[in-house]
PDB file of C-alpha atoms and ligand atoms in Angstrom:
ATOM      1  CA  MET A 298     -21.570-115.721 -35.139  1.00  0.00           C
ATOM      2  CA  ARG A 299     -20.099-113.735 -37.778  1.00  0.00           C
ATOM      3  CA  HIS A 300     -21.417-112.134 -41.140  1.00  0.00           C
ATOM      4  CA  LEU A 301     -19.678-110.338 -43.993  1.00  0.00           C
ATOM      5  CA  ILE A 302     -21.668-107.366 -45.088  1.00  0.00           C
ATOM      6  CA  ASP A 303     -19.341-104.782 -45.501  1.00  0.00           C
ATOM      7  CA  ILE A 304     -15.561-105.201 -45.946  1.00  0.00           C
ATOM      8  CA  THR A 305     -14.624-103.556 -42.970  1.00  0.00           C
ATOM      9  CA  ASP A 306     -16.415-106.346 -41.052  1.00  0.00           C
ATOM     10  CA  LEU A 307     -13.162-107.904 -41.458  1.00  0.00           C
ATOM     11  CA  SER A 308      -9.862-106.496 -39.811  1.00  0.00           C
ATOM     12  CA  VAL A 309      -6.730-105.880 -42.059  1.00  0.00           C
ATOM     13  CA  GLU A 310      -5.198-108.796 -40.080  1.00  0.00           C
ATOM     14  CA  GLU A 311      -8.186-111.034 -41.102  1.00  0.00           C
ATOM     15  CA  ILE A 312      -7.939-110.035 -44.582  1.00  0.00           C
ATOM     16  CA  ASP A 313      -3.993-110.828 -44.525  1.00  0.00           C
ATOM     17  CA  GLU A 314      -4.967-114.233 -43.099  1.00  0.00           C
ATOM     18  CA  LEU A 315      -7.944-114.929 -45.679  1.00  0.00           C
ATOM     19  CA  ILE A 316      -5.263-114.083 -48.404  1.00  0.00           C
ATOM     20  CA  ALA A 317      -2.732-116.712 -46.825  1.00  0.00           C
ATOM     21  CA  THR A 318      -5.118-119.617 -46.452  1.00  0.00           C
ATOM     22  CA  ALA A 319      -6.290-118.801 -50.113  1.00  0.00           C
ATOM     23  CA  GLU A 320      -2.749-119.033 -51.221  1.00  0.00           C
ATOM     24  CA  ASP A 321      -2.198-122.236 -49.245  1.00  0.00           C
ATOM     25  CA  ILE A 322      -5.379-123.576 -50.822  1.00  0.00           C
ATOM     26  CA  ILE A 323      -4.181-122.994 -54.107  1.00  0.00           C
ATOM     27  CA  ALA A 324      -0.705-124.536 -53.379  1.00  0.00           C
ATOM     28  CA  ASN A 325      -2.367-127.596 -51.735  1.00  0.00           C
ATOM     29  CA  PRO A 326      -6.074-128.149 -53.032  1.00  0.00           C
ATOM     30  CA  THR A 327      -6.389-131.836 -51.529  1.00  0.00           C
ATOM     31  CA  LYS A 328      -5.614-130.458 -47.913  1.00  0.00           C
ATOM     32  CA  TYR A 329      -9.054-128.749 -48.030  1.00  0.00           C
ATOM     33  CA  GLN A 330     -11.167-131.180 -50.008  1.00  0.00           C
ATOM     34  CA  ASP A 331     -13.324-132.554 -47.243  1.00  0.00           C
ATOM     35  CA  VAL A 332     -12.981-129.586 -44.561  1.00  0.00           C
ATOM     36  CA  ALA A 333     -16.746-128.639 -45.127  1.00  0.00           C
ATOM     37  CA  ALA A 334     -18.016-132.367 -45.352  1.00  0.00           C
ATOM     38  CA  HIS A 335     -21.957-132.433 -44.503  1.00  0.00           C
ATOM     39  CA  LYS A 336     -21.865-128.572 -44.508  1.00  0.00           C
ATOM     40  CA  GLN A 337     -24.320-126.948 -46.825  1.00  0.00           C
ATOM     41  CA  LEU A 338     -24.037-123.370 -48.519  1.00  0.00           C
ATOM     42  CA  ALA A 339     -27.226-121.667 -49.536  1.00  0.00           C
ATOM     43  CA  THR A 340     -27.076-119.153 -52.669  1.00  0.00           C
ATOM     44  CA  LEU A 341     -29.836-116.676 -52.731  1.00  0.00           C
ATOM     45  CA  PHE A 342     -29.444-114.629 -55.681  1.00  0.00           C
ATOM     46  CA  PHE A 343     -32.342-111.862 -56.155  1.00  0.00           C
ATOM     47  CA  GLU A 344     -30.026-110.534 -58.952  1.00  0.00           C
ATOM     48  CA  PRO A 345     -28.370-111.922 -61.847  1.00  0.00           C
ATOM     49  CA  SER A 346     -24.672-113.386 -61.524  1.00  0.00           C
ATOM     50  CA  THR A 347     -22.230-115.749 -63.001  1.00  0.00           C
ATOM     51  CA  ARG A 348     -19.044-115.279 -61.107  1.00  0.00           C
ATOM     52  CA  THR A 349     -20.329-114.695 -57.750  1.00  0.00           C
ATOM     53  CA  ARG A 350     -22.801-117.465 -57.581  1.00  0.00           C
ATOM     54  CA  LEU A 351     -20.862-120.120 -59.325  1.00  0.00           C
ATOM     55  CA  SER A 352     -17.744-119.314 -57.438  1.00  0.00           C
ATOM     56  CA  PHE A 353     -19.702-119.700 -54.097  1.00  0.00           C
ATOM     57  CA  GLU A 354     -20.892-123.043 -55.354  1.00  0.00           C
ATOM     58  CA  SER A 355     -17.424-124.300 -56.662  1.00  0.00           C
ATOM     59  CA  ALA A 356     -15.848-123.033 -53.481  1.00  0.00           C
ATOM     60  CA  MET A 357     -18.147-124.972 -51.428  1.00  0.00           C
ATOM     61  CA  LEU A 358     -17.987-128.147 -53.324  1.00  0.00           C
ATOM     62  CA  GLY A 359     -14.132-127.953 -53.404  1.00  0.00           C
ATOM     63  CA  LEU A 360     -14.445-127.879 -49.954  1.00  0.00           C
ATOM     64  CA  GLY A 361     -16.420-131.103 -49.548  1.00  0.00           C
ATOM     65  CA  GLY A 362     -19.695-129.475 -48.768  1.00  0.00           C
ATOM     66  CA  SER A 363     -22.862-129.213 -50.687  1.00  0.00           C
ATOM     67  CA  VAL A 364     -24.982-126.260 -52.248  1.00  0.00           C
ATOM     68  CA  LEU A 365     -28.688-125.194 -52.363  1.00  0.00           C
ATOM     69  CA  GLY A 366     -30.438-122.276 -53.710  1.00  0.00           C
ATOM     70  CA  PHE A 367     -32.013-119.993 -56.261  1.00  0.00           C
ATOM     71  CA  SER A 368     -30.648-117.783 -59.184  1.00  0.00           C
ATOM     72  CA  SER A 369     -33.837-115.610 -59.470  1.00  0.00           C
ATOM     73  CA  ALA A 370     -36.456-113.912 -57.362  1.00  0.00           C
ATOM     74  CA  ALA A 371     -38.803-115.193 -59.933  1.00  0.00           C
ATOM     75  CA  SER A 372     -38.323-118.746 -59.041  1.00  0.00           C
ATOM     76  CA  SER A 373     -38.762-118.447 -55.137  1.00  0.00           C
ATOM     77  CA  SER A 374     -41.609-117.304 -53.248  1.00  0.00           C
ATOM     78  CA  THR A 375     -40.528-113.817 -53.174  1.00  0.00           C
ATOM     79  CA  SER A 376     -42.603-113.853 -56.468  1.00  0.00           C
ATOM     80  CA  LYS A 377     -45.455-114.365 -53.908  1.00  0.00           C
ATOM     81  CA  GLY A 378     -44.581-111.575 -51.810  1.00  0.00           C
ATOM     82  CA  GLU A 379     -42.713-112.860 -49.098  1.00  0.00           C
ATOM     83  CA  THR A 380     -39.876-110.887 -47.597  1.00  0.00           C
ATOM     84  CA  VAL A 381     -36.376-110.971 -47.818  1.00  0.00           C
ATOM     85  CA  THR A 382     -36.287-111.634 -43.751  1.00  0.00           C
ATOM     86  CA  ASP A 383     -38.885-114.302 -44.096  1.00  0.00           C
ATOM     87  CA  THR A 384     -36.878-116.150 -46.989  1.00  0.00           C
ATOM     88  CA  VAL A 385     -33.630-115.938 -44.954  1.00  0.00           C
ATOM     89  CA  ARG A 386     -35.036-117.261 -41.858  1.00  0.00           C
ATOM     90  CA  THR A 387     -36.637-120.076 -43.910  1.00  0.00           C
ATOM     91  CA  VAL A 388     -33.310-120.805 -45.633  1.00  0.00           C
ATOM     92  CA  SER A 389     -31.397-120.711 -42.390  1.00  0.00           C
ATOM     93  CA  CYS A 390     -33.129-123.784 -41.230  1.00  0.00           C
ATOM     94  CA  TYR A 391     -31.902-125.551 -44.261  1.00  0.00           C
ATOM     95  CA  ALA A 392     -28.318-124.525 -44.555  1.00  0.00           C
ATOM     96  CA  ASP A 393     -25.087-123.542 -42.608  1.00  0.00           C
ATOM     97  CA  ILE A 394     -24.329-120.465 -44.297  1.00  0.00           C
ATOM     98  CA  ILE A 395     -26.046-118.109 -46.646  1.00  0.00           C
ATOM     99  CA  ALA A 396     -24.642-116.145 -49.645  1.00  0.00           C
ATOM    100  CA  MET A 397     -27.017-113.535 -50.775  1.00  0.00           C
ATOM    101  CA  ARG A 398     -27.245-110.866 -53.578  1.00  0.00           C
ATOM    102  CA  HIS A 399     -30.158-108.353 -53.466  1.00  0.00           C
ATOM    103  CA  PRO A 400     -30.641-105.203 -55.828  1.00  0.00           C
ATOM    104  CA  LYS A 401     -31.716-103.161 -52.725  1.00  0.00           C
ATOM    105  CA  GLU A 402     -28.763-101.607 -50.747  1.00  0.00           C
ATOM    106  CA  GLY A 403     -28.683-102.879 -47.084  1.00  0.00           C
ATOM    107  CA  ALA A 404     -30.854-106.267 -47.877  1.00  0.00           C
ATOM    108  CA  PRO A 405     -28.084-108.524 -46.882  1.00  0.00           C
ATOM    109  CA  PHE A 406     -27.831-106.420 -43.556  1.00  0.00           C
ATOM    110  CA  ALA A 407     -31.241-106.386 -42.911  1.00  0.00           C
ATOM    111  CA  ALA A 408     -31.216-110.352 -43.524  1.00  0.00           C
ATOM    112  CA  SER A 409     -28.436-110.769 -41.134  1.00  0.00           C
ATOM    113  CA  GLN A 410     -30.621-109.383 -38.271  1.00  0.00           C
ATOM    114  CA  ARG A 411     -32.827-112.508 -38.404  1.00  0.00           C
ATOM    115  CA  SER A 412     -30.765-115.022 -39.714  1.00  0.00           C
ATOM    116  CA  GLN A 413     -29.646-117.912 -37.527  1.00  0.00           C
ATOM    117  CA  VAL A 414     -26.536-118.858 -39.803  1.00  0.00           C
ATOM    118  CA  PRO A 415     -23.852-116.577 -40.932  1.00  0.00           C
ATOM    119  CA  ILE A 416     -24.771-114.241 -44.352  1.00  0.00           C
ATOM    120  CA  ILE A 417     -22.351-113.248 -46.801  1.00  0.00           C
ATOM    121  CA  ASN A 418     -23.270-110.113 -48.901  1.00  0.00           C
ATOM    122  CA  ALA A 419     -22.633-111.035 -52.503  1.00  0.00           C
ATOM    123  CA  GLY A 420     -23.513-107.678 -53.812  1.00  0.00           C
ATOM    124  CA  ASP A 421     -26.626-105.335 -52.614  1.00  0.00           C
ATOM    125  CA  GLY A 422     -27.490-102.822 -55.529  1.00  0.00           C
ATOM    126  CA  GLY A 423     -24.824-100.052 -55.934  1.00  0.00           C
ATOM    127  CA  HIS A 424     -23.434-100.460 -52.230  1.00  0.00           C
ATOM    128  CA  ASN A 425     -21.105-102.967 -51.666  1.00  0.00           C
ATOM    129  CA  HIS A 426     -19.356-106.334 -52.984  1.00  0.00           C
ATOM    130  CA  PRO A 427     -16.949-107.454 -50.146  1.00  0.00           C
ATOM    131  CA  THR A 428     -16.302-110.806 -51.626  1.00  0.00           C
ATOM    132  CA  GLN A 429     -15.229-109.177 -54.919  1.00  0.00           C
ATOM    133  CA  THR A 430     -12.999-106.951 -52.897  1.00  0.00           C
ATOM    134  CA  LEU A 431     -11.247-110.068 -51.107  1.00  0.00           C
ATOM    135  CA  THR A 432     -10.796-111.351 -54.628  1.00  0.00           C
ATOM    136  CA  ASP A 433      -9.363-108.249 -55.908  1.00  0.00           C
ATOM    137  CA  LEU A 434      -6.846-107.863 -52.808  1.00  0.00           C
ATOM    138  CA  LEU A 435      -6.161-111.566 -53.381  1.00  0.00           C
ATOM    139  CA  THR A 436      -5.347-110.733 -56.807  1.00  0.00           C
ATOM    140  CA  ILE A 437      -3.371-107.782 -56.423  1.00  0.00           C
ATOM    141  CA  HIS A 438      -1.326-109.497 -53.790  1.00  0.00           C
ATOM    142  CA  ARG A 439      -0.510-112.491 -56.070  1.00  0.00           C
ATOM    143  CA  GLU A 440       0.730-110.092 -58.942  1.00  0.00           C
ATOM    144  CA  ARG A 441       2.533-107.391 -56.780  1.00  0.00           C
ATOM    145  CA  GLY A 442       3.541-109.493 -53.485  1.00  0.00           C
ATOM    146  CA  SER A 443       1.963-106.825 -51.286  1.00  0.00           C
ATOM    147  CA  LEU A 444      -1.240-104.580 -50.908  1.00  0.00           C
ATOM    148  CA  SER A 445       1.021-101.343 -50.203  1.00  0.00           C
ATOM    149  CA  ASN A 446       2.642 -98.776 -52.142  1.00  0.00           C
ATOM    150  CA  PHE A 447       1.111 -98.500 -55.635  1.00  0.00           C
ATOM    151  CA  THR A 448      -1.250 -96.034 -57.756  1.00  0.00           C
ATOM    152  CA  ILE A 449      -4.442 -97.641 -58.630  1.00  0.00           C
ATOM    153  CA  GLY A 450      -6.814 -95.830 -61.297  1.00  0.00           C
ATOM    154  CA  PHE A 451     -10.519 -96.776 -60.892  1.00  0.00           C
ATOM    155  CA  CYS A 452     -12.136 -96.186 -64.361  1.00  0.00           C
ATOM    156  CA  GLY A 453     -15.896 -96.183 -65.751  1.00  0.00           C
ATOM    157  CA  ASP A 454     -18.900 -95.988 -63.387  1.00  0.00           C
ATOM    158  CA  LEU A 455     -17.529 -95.014 -60.205  1.00  0.00           C
ATOM    159  CA  LYS A 456     -21.077 -93.748 -58.861  1.00  0.00           C
ATOM    160  CA  PHE A 457     -22.810 -97.333 -59.160  1.00  0.00           C
ATOM    161  CA  GLY A 458     -20.031 -99.247 -59.033  1.00  0.00           C
ATOM    162  CA  ARG A 459     -20.244-101.497 -55.596  1.00  0.00           C
ATOM    163  CA  THR A 460     -16.899-103.210 -56.328  1.00  0.00           C
ATOM    164  CA  VAL A 461     -15.310-100.103 -56.555  1.00  0.00           C
ATOM    165  CA  HIS A 462     -16.694 -98.823 -53.255  1.00  0.00           C
ATOM    166  CA  SER A 463     -15.968-101.695 -51.526  1.00  0.00           C
ATOM    167  CA  LEU A 464     -11.943-101.863 -52.984  1.00  0.00           C
ATOM    168  CA  VAL A 465     -11.488 -98.356 -52.138  1.00  0.00           C
ATOM    169  CA  ASN A 466     -12.758 -98.904 -48.665  1.00  0.00           C
ATOM    170  CA  ALA A 467     -10.406-101.797 -48.084  1.00  0.00           C
ATOM    171  CA  LEU A 468      -7.009-100.236 -49.641  1.00  0.00           C
ATOM    172  CA  SER A 469      -7.675 -97.076 -47.837  1.00  0.00           C
ATOM    173  CA  ARG A 470      -6.475 -99.289 -44.733  1.00  0.00           C
ATOM    174  CA  TYR A 471      -3.405 -99.979 -46.393  1.00  0.00           C
ATOM    175  CA  THR A 472      -0.245 -97.745 -46.728  1.00  0.00           C
ATOM    176  CA  GLY A 473       1.219 -95.697 -49.595  1.00  0.00           C
ATOM    177  CA  ILE A 474      -2.031 -95.997 -51.893  1.00  0.00           C
ATOM    178  CA  HIS A 475      -2.392 -93.399 -54.404  1.00  0.00           C
ATOM    179  CA  PHE A 476      -5.767 -93.288 -55.836  1.00  0.00           C
ATOM    180  CA  ILE A 477      -7.000 -91.926 -59.211  1.00  0.00           C
ATOM    181  CA  PHE A 478     -10.855 -91.688 -60.209  1.00  0.00           C
ATOM    182  CA  ILE A 479     -11.136 -91.653 -63.822  1.00  0.00           C
ATOM    183  CA  SER A 480     -14.926 -91.111 -64.817  1.00  0.00           C
ATOM    184  CA  PRO A 481     -17.271 -88.867 -66.718  1.00  0.00           C
ATOM    185  CA  GLU A 482     -18.821 -86.193 -64.142  1.00  0.00           C
ATOM    186  CA  GLU A 483     -22.169 -87.866 -63.989  1.00  0.00           C
ATOM    187  CA  LEU A 484     -20.377 -91.161 -62.714  1.00  0.00           C
ATOM    188  CA  LYS A 485     -18.244 -89.856 -60.356  1.00  0.00           C
ATOM    189  CA  MET A 486     -17.085 -91.270 -57.207  1.00  0.00           C
ATOM    190  CA  PRO A 487     -19.912 -90.634 -54.350  1.00  0.00           C
ATOM    191  CA  ASN A 488     -18.994 -87.892 -52.244  1.00  0.00           C
ATOM    192  CA  TYR A 489     -19.098 -90.042 -49.123  1.00  0.00           C
ATOM    193  CA  ILE A 490     -15.982 -92.111 -50.182  1.00  0.00           C
ATOM    194  CA  ASN A 491     -14.085 -89.063 -51.198  1.00  0.00           C
ATOM    195  CA  GLU A 492     -14.886 -87.606 -47.621  1.00  0.00           C
ATOM    196  CA  SER A 493     -13.597 -90.776 -46.102  1.00  0.00           C
ATOM    197  CA  LEU A 494     -10.390 -90.522 -47.690  1.00  0.00           C
ATOM    198  CA  GLN A 495      -9.888 -86.671 -46.891  1.00  0.00           C
ATOM    199  CA  LYS A 496     -10.789 -87.462 -43.381  1.00  0.00           C
ATOM    200  CA  LYS A 497      -7.906 -90.323 -43.618  1.00  0.00           C
ATOM    201  CA  GLY A 498      -5.680 -87.762 -45.064  1.00  0.00           C
ATOM    202  CA  LEU A 499      -5.288 -90.107 -48.325  1.00  0.00           C
ATOM    203  CA  PRO A 500      -4.475 -88.618 -51.742  1.00  0.00           C
ATOM    204  CA  TYR A 501      -6.855 -88.798 -54.599  1.00  0.00           C
ATOM    205  CA  GLU A 502      -7.184 -87.480 -58.137  1.00  0.00           C
ATOM    206  CA  GLU A 503     -10.281 -87.051 -59.946  1.00  0.00           C
ATOM    207  CA  THR A 504     -10.134 -86.842 -64.198  1.00  0.00           C
ATOM    208  CA  GLU A 505     -12.033 -87.579 -66.974  1.00  0.00           C
ATOM    209  CA  SER A 506      -9.007 -88.809 -68.929  1.00  0.00           C
ATOM    210  CA  LEU A 507      -7.893 -92.203 -68.962  1.00  0.00           C
ATOM    211  CA  GLU A 508      -5.166 -91.236 -71.460  1.00  0.00           C
ATOM    212  CA  ASP A 509      -3.630 -88.872 -69.119  1.00  0.00           C
ATOM    213  CA  ALA A 510      -3.996 -91.190 -66.176  1.00  0.00           C
ATOM    214  CA  MET A 511      -2.518 -94.129 -67.946  1.00  0.00           C
ATOM    215  CA  PRO A 512       1.331 -93.683 -67.481  1.00  0.00           C
ATOM    216  CA  LYS A 513       0.963 -93.172 -63.670  1.00  0.00           C
ATOM    217  CA  LEU A 514      -0.769 -96.360 -63.018  1.00  0.00           C
ATOM    218  CA  ASP A 515       0.494 -99.627 -61.392  1.00  0.00           C
ATOM    219  CA  ILE A 516      -2.820-101.145 -61.464  1.00  0.00           C
ATOM    220  CA  LEU A 517      -5.958-100.025 -63.767  1.00  0.00           C
ATOM    221  CA  TYR A 518      -9.532-101.479 -62.522  1.00  0.00           C
ATOM    222  CA  MET A 519     -11.722-100.985 -65.171  1.00  0.00           C
ATOM    223  CA  THR A 520     -15.691-101.142 -64.662  1.00  0.00           C
ATOM    224  CA  ARG A 521     -18.850-101.371 -66.701  1.00  0.00           C
ATOM    225  CA  VAL A 522     -21.382 -98.480 -67.292  1.00  0.00           C
ATOM    226  CA  GLN A 523     -24.202-100.651 -65.535  1.00  0.00           C
ATOM    227  CA  LYS A 524     -27.244-100.413 -67.458  1.00  0.00           C
ATOM    228  CA  GLU A 525     -29.304-101.964 -64.766  1.00  0.00           C
ATOM    229  CA  ARG A 526     -28.759 -98.857 -62.511  1.00  0.00           C
ATOM    230  CA  PHE A 527     -29.919 -95.906 -64.784  1.00  0.00           C
ATOM    231  CA  PHE A 528     -33.512 -94.753 -64.342  1.00  0.00           C
ATOM    232  CA  ASN A 529     -33.177 -93.163 -67.739  1.00  0.00           C
ATOM    233  CA  GLU A 530     -32.023 -95.219 -70.763  1.00  0.00           C
ATOM    234  CA  ALA A 531     -30.737 -92.472 -72.943  1.00  0.00           C
ATOM    235  CA  ASP A 532     -28.400 -91.473 -70.326  1.00  0.00           C
ATOM    236  CA  TYR A 533     -27.024 -95.167 -70.244  1.00  0.00           C
ATOM    237  CA  ILE A 534     -26.321 -94.995 -74.316  1.00  0.00           C
ATOM    238  CA  ARG A 535     -24.828 -91.766 -73.963  1.00  0.00           C
ATOM    239  CA  LEU A 536     -22.414 -92.725 -71.162  1.00  0.00           C
ATOM    240  CA  LYS A 537     -21.673 -96.613 -71.821  1.00  0.00           C
ATOM    241  CA  ASP A 538     -18.852 -96.193 -74.174  1.00  0.00           C
ATOM    242  CA  THR A 539     -17.149 -93.297 -72.721  1.00  0.00           C
ATOM    243  CA  TYR A 540     -14.077 -95.420 -71.907  1.00  0.00           C
ATOM    244  CA  VAL A 541     -13.008 -98.413 -74.153  1.00  0.00           C
ATOM    245  CA  LEU A 542      -9.443 -99.777 -73.512  1.00  0.00           C
ATOM    246  CA  ASP A 543      -8.062-101.093 -76.291  1.00  0.00           C
ATOM    247  CA  PRO A 544      -4.038-101.787 -77.333  1.00  0.00           C
ATOM    248  CA  ASP A 545      -3.478 -98.217 -78.486  1.00  0.00           C
ATOM    249  CA  LYS A 546      -4.483 -96.763 -75.366  1.00  0.00           C
ATOM    250  CA  LEU A 547      -2.013 -99.021 -73.408  1.00  0.00           C
ATOM    251  CA  GLN A 548       1.258 -97.664 -75.234  1.00  0.00           C
ATOM    252  CA  ASN A 549       1.769 -95.180 -72.562  1.00  0.00           C
ATOM    253  CA  ALA A 550       1.135 -97.697 -69.675  1.00  0.00           C
ATOM    254  CA  LYS A 551       3.826 -99.031 -67.487  1.00  0.00           C
ATOM    255  CA  LYS A 552       5.256-102.349 -68.844  1.00  0.00           C
ATOM    256  CA  ASP A 553       4.344-104.064 -65.366  1.00  0.00           C
ATOM    257  CA  LEU A 554       0.522-102.567 -65.228  1.00  0.00           C
ATOM    258  CA  CYS A 555      -1.775-104.894 -64.031  1.00  0.00           C
ATOM    259  CA  ILE A 556      -5.290-104.865 -65.629  1.00  0.00           C
ATOM    260  CA  LEU A 557      -8.326-105.911 -63.467  1.00  0.00           C
ATOM    261  CA  HIS A 558     -12.244-105.973 -64.040  1.00  0.00           C
ATOM    262  CA  PRO A 559     -14.483-107.444 -61.809  1.00  0.00           C
ATOM    263  CA  LEU A 560     -16.526-108.583 -64.889  1.00  0.00           C
ATOM    264  CA  PRO A 561     -18.954-108.807 -66.726  1.00  0.00           C
ATOM    265  CA  ARG A 562     -17.512-106.699 -69.370  1.00  0.00           C
ATOM    266  CA  VAL A 563     -19.623-105.207 -72.394  1.00  0.00           C
ATOM    267  CA  ASN A 564     -17.288-103.048 -74.533  1.00  0.00           C
ATOM    268  CA  GLU A 565     -14.947-101.435 -72.027  1.00  0.00           C
ATOM    269  CA  ILE A 566     -11.952-103.613 -72.711  1.00  0.00           C
ATOM    270  CA  ALA A 567     -11.246-104.685 -76.220  1.00  0.00           C
ATOM    271  CA  VAL A 568     -11.010-108.198 -76.587  1.00  0.00           C
ATOM    272  CA  ALA A 569      -7.600-107.786 -78.141  1.00  0.00           C
ATOM    273  CA  VAL A 570      -6.276-106.620 -74.904  1.00  0.00           C
ATOM    274  CA  ASP A 571      -7.037-110.201 -73.432  1.00  0.00           C
ATOM    275  CA  ASP A 572      -3.675-111.523 -74.958  1.00  0.00           C
ATOM    276  CA  ASP A 573      -1.628-108.532 -73.359  1.00  0.00           C
ATOM    277  CA  PRO A 574       0.115-110.266 -70.270  1.00  0.00           C
ATOM    278  CA  ARG A 575      -1.043-107.238 -68.428  1.00  0.00           C
ATOM    279  CA  ALA A 576      -4.624-108.328 -68.423  1.00  0.00           C
ATOM    280  CA  ARG A 577      -5.395-110.293 -65.029  1.00  0.00           C
ATOM    281  CA  TYR A 578      -9.145-110.184 -65.171  1.00  0.00           C
ATOM    282  CA  PHE A 579      -9.321-113.912 -65.836  1.00  0.00           C
ATOM    283  CA  GLU A 580      -6.729-114.700 -63.282  1.00  0.00           C
ATOM    284  CA  GLN A 581      -9.094-112.547 -61.156  1.00  0.00           C
ATOM    285  CA  VAL A 582     -11.885-114.645 -61.850  1.00  0.00           C
ATOM    286  CA  ARG A 583     -10.118-118.065 -60.994  1.00  0.00           C
ATOM    287  CA  ASN A 584      -8.896-116.551 -57.395  1.00  0.00           C
ATOM    288  CA  GLY A 585     -12.544-115.521 -56.612  1.00  0.00           C
ATOM    289  CA  LYS A 586     -12.904-119.400 -55.920  1.00  0.00           C
ATOM    290  CA  PHE A 587     -10.171-119.825 -53.632  1.00  0.00           C
ATOM    291  CA  ILE A 588     -10.534-116.797 -51.325  1.00  0.00           C
ATOM    292  CA  ARG A 589     -14.261-117.692 -51.073  1.00  0.00           C
ATOM    293  CA  MET A 590     -13.175-121.243 -49.884  1.00  0.00           C
ATOM    294  CA  ALA A 591     -10.927-119.418 -47.343  1.00  0.00           C
ATOM    295  CA  LEU A 592     -13.961-117.155 -46.210  1.00  0.00           C
ATOM    296  CA  ILE A 593     -16.569-120.002 -45.734  1.00  0.00           C
ATOM    297  CA  MET A 594     -13.819-121.860 -43.627  1.00  0.00           C
ATOM    298  CA  LYS A 595     -13.455-118.724 -41.460  1.00  0.00           C
ATOM    299  CA  LEU A 596     -17.235-118.033 -40.980  1.00  0.00           C
ATOM    300  CA  LEU A 597     -17.919-121.715 -40.225  1.00  0.00           C
ATOM    301  CA  GLY A 598     -14.966-122.132 -38.052  1.00  0.00           C
ATOM    302  CA  LEU A 599     -13.401-124.916 -40.331  1.00  0.00           C
ATOM    303  CA  LYS A 600      -9.579-126.043 -40.338  1.00  0.00           C
ATOM    304  CA  ALA A 601      -7.850-127.943 -42.563  1.00  0.00           C
TER     305      ALA A 601
HETATM  306  N1  LIG B1966     -18.083-109.748 -60.614  1.00  0.00           N
HETATM  307  C1  LIG B1966     -19.348-110.148 -60.167  1.00  0.00           C
HETATM  308  O1  LIG B1966     -20.129-109.749 -59.603  1.00  0.00           O
HETATM  309  O2  LIG B1966     -19.515-111.018 -61.181  1.00  0.00           O
HETATM  310  P1  LIG B1966     -21.291-111.600 -61.404  1.00  0.00           P
HETATM  311  O3  LIG B1966     -22.106-110.493 -61.569  1.00  0.00           O
HETATM  312  O4  LIG B1966     -21.212-112.717 -62.673  1.00  0.00           O
HETATM  313  O5  LIG B1966     -21.369-112.181 -60.396  1.00  0.00           O
END
């Protein structure tokens, strides 16, 4: 039985196959509409979500399966003191596959040790978010035609940004990627990520200036400063508006820049940028459903 806890649980070849399947689902949706008939997906979300939970549900419904689950710990028996592993053992009696989000790093891994069915990590604290990474990779592939040979800037909260950690990890397995990490000192990329790039001999730069980095970028990956990860509200207030992407800041950008954001956004991308054809973050949202359809099929061994 396969789980998806970390993006490296999938080989590069498997990621490329998932992207190819997602592309085929986009082109031929009716071919897939009954693939998961009589299968059930449980969504166990111990943290808030809009895109991840609903795209998983939409994905399973789009495959002809059904969904069950809860959207907050408060509405489950977790509020009575039940452990995550007992919750997962219980739900694996009712569902064929589980997508789980939890504020504690490692909780989906712990769950996978006791589950009778595949567990998908739908985000664990500030650690990993592998299905957002698959969404990002599909979007980059659709926008650029390949996952190699570009410069990508990650901007904002790189310390707690689980989407950033997973995506850097994934892209470090492709060729010709140059990374630029744009953040205030307090929200820099964790050392373990930088060290893993150094070990692989991959080039990266760190800067506090989005303006300086902008002309070099093929892809700009904006992120939200995440209030929920701060212990001290004063620090959050001081840092939250460090970067606000607006049309002025895009004047020095490449004409074919691709602007991504895992969303939700707060202030870090002005709404005026949404009309710029380089803004691809709502396309990214759409792609999330199709790559999750491909992933559910893979983990359940389903074919069209
Ligand atoms: N990108 C993402 O994880 O969004 P949600 O928190 O809305 O699921």
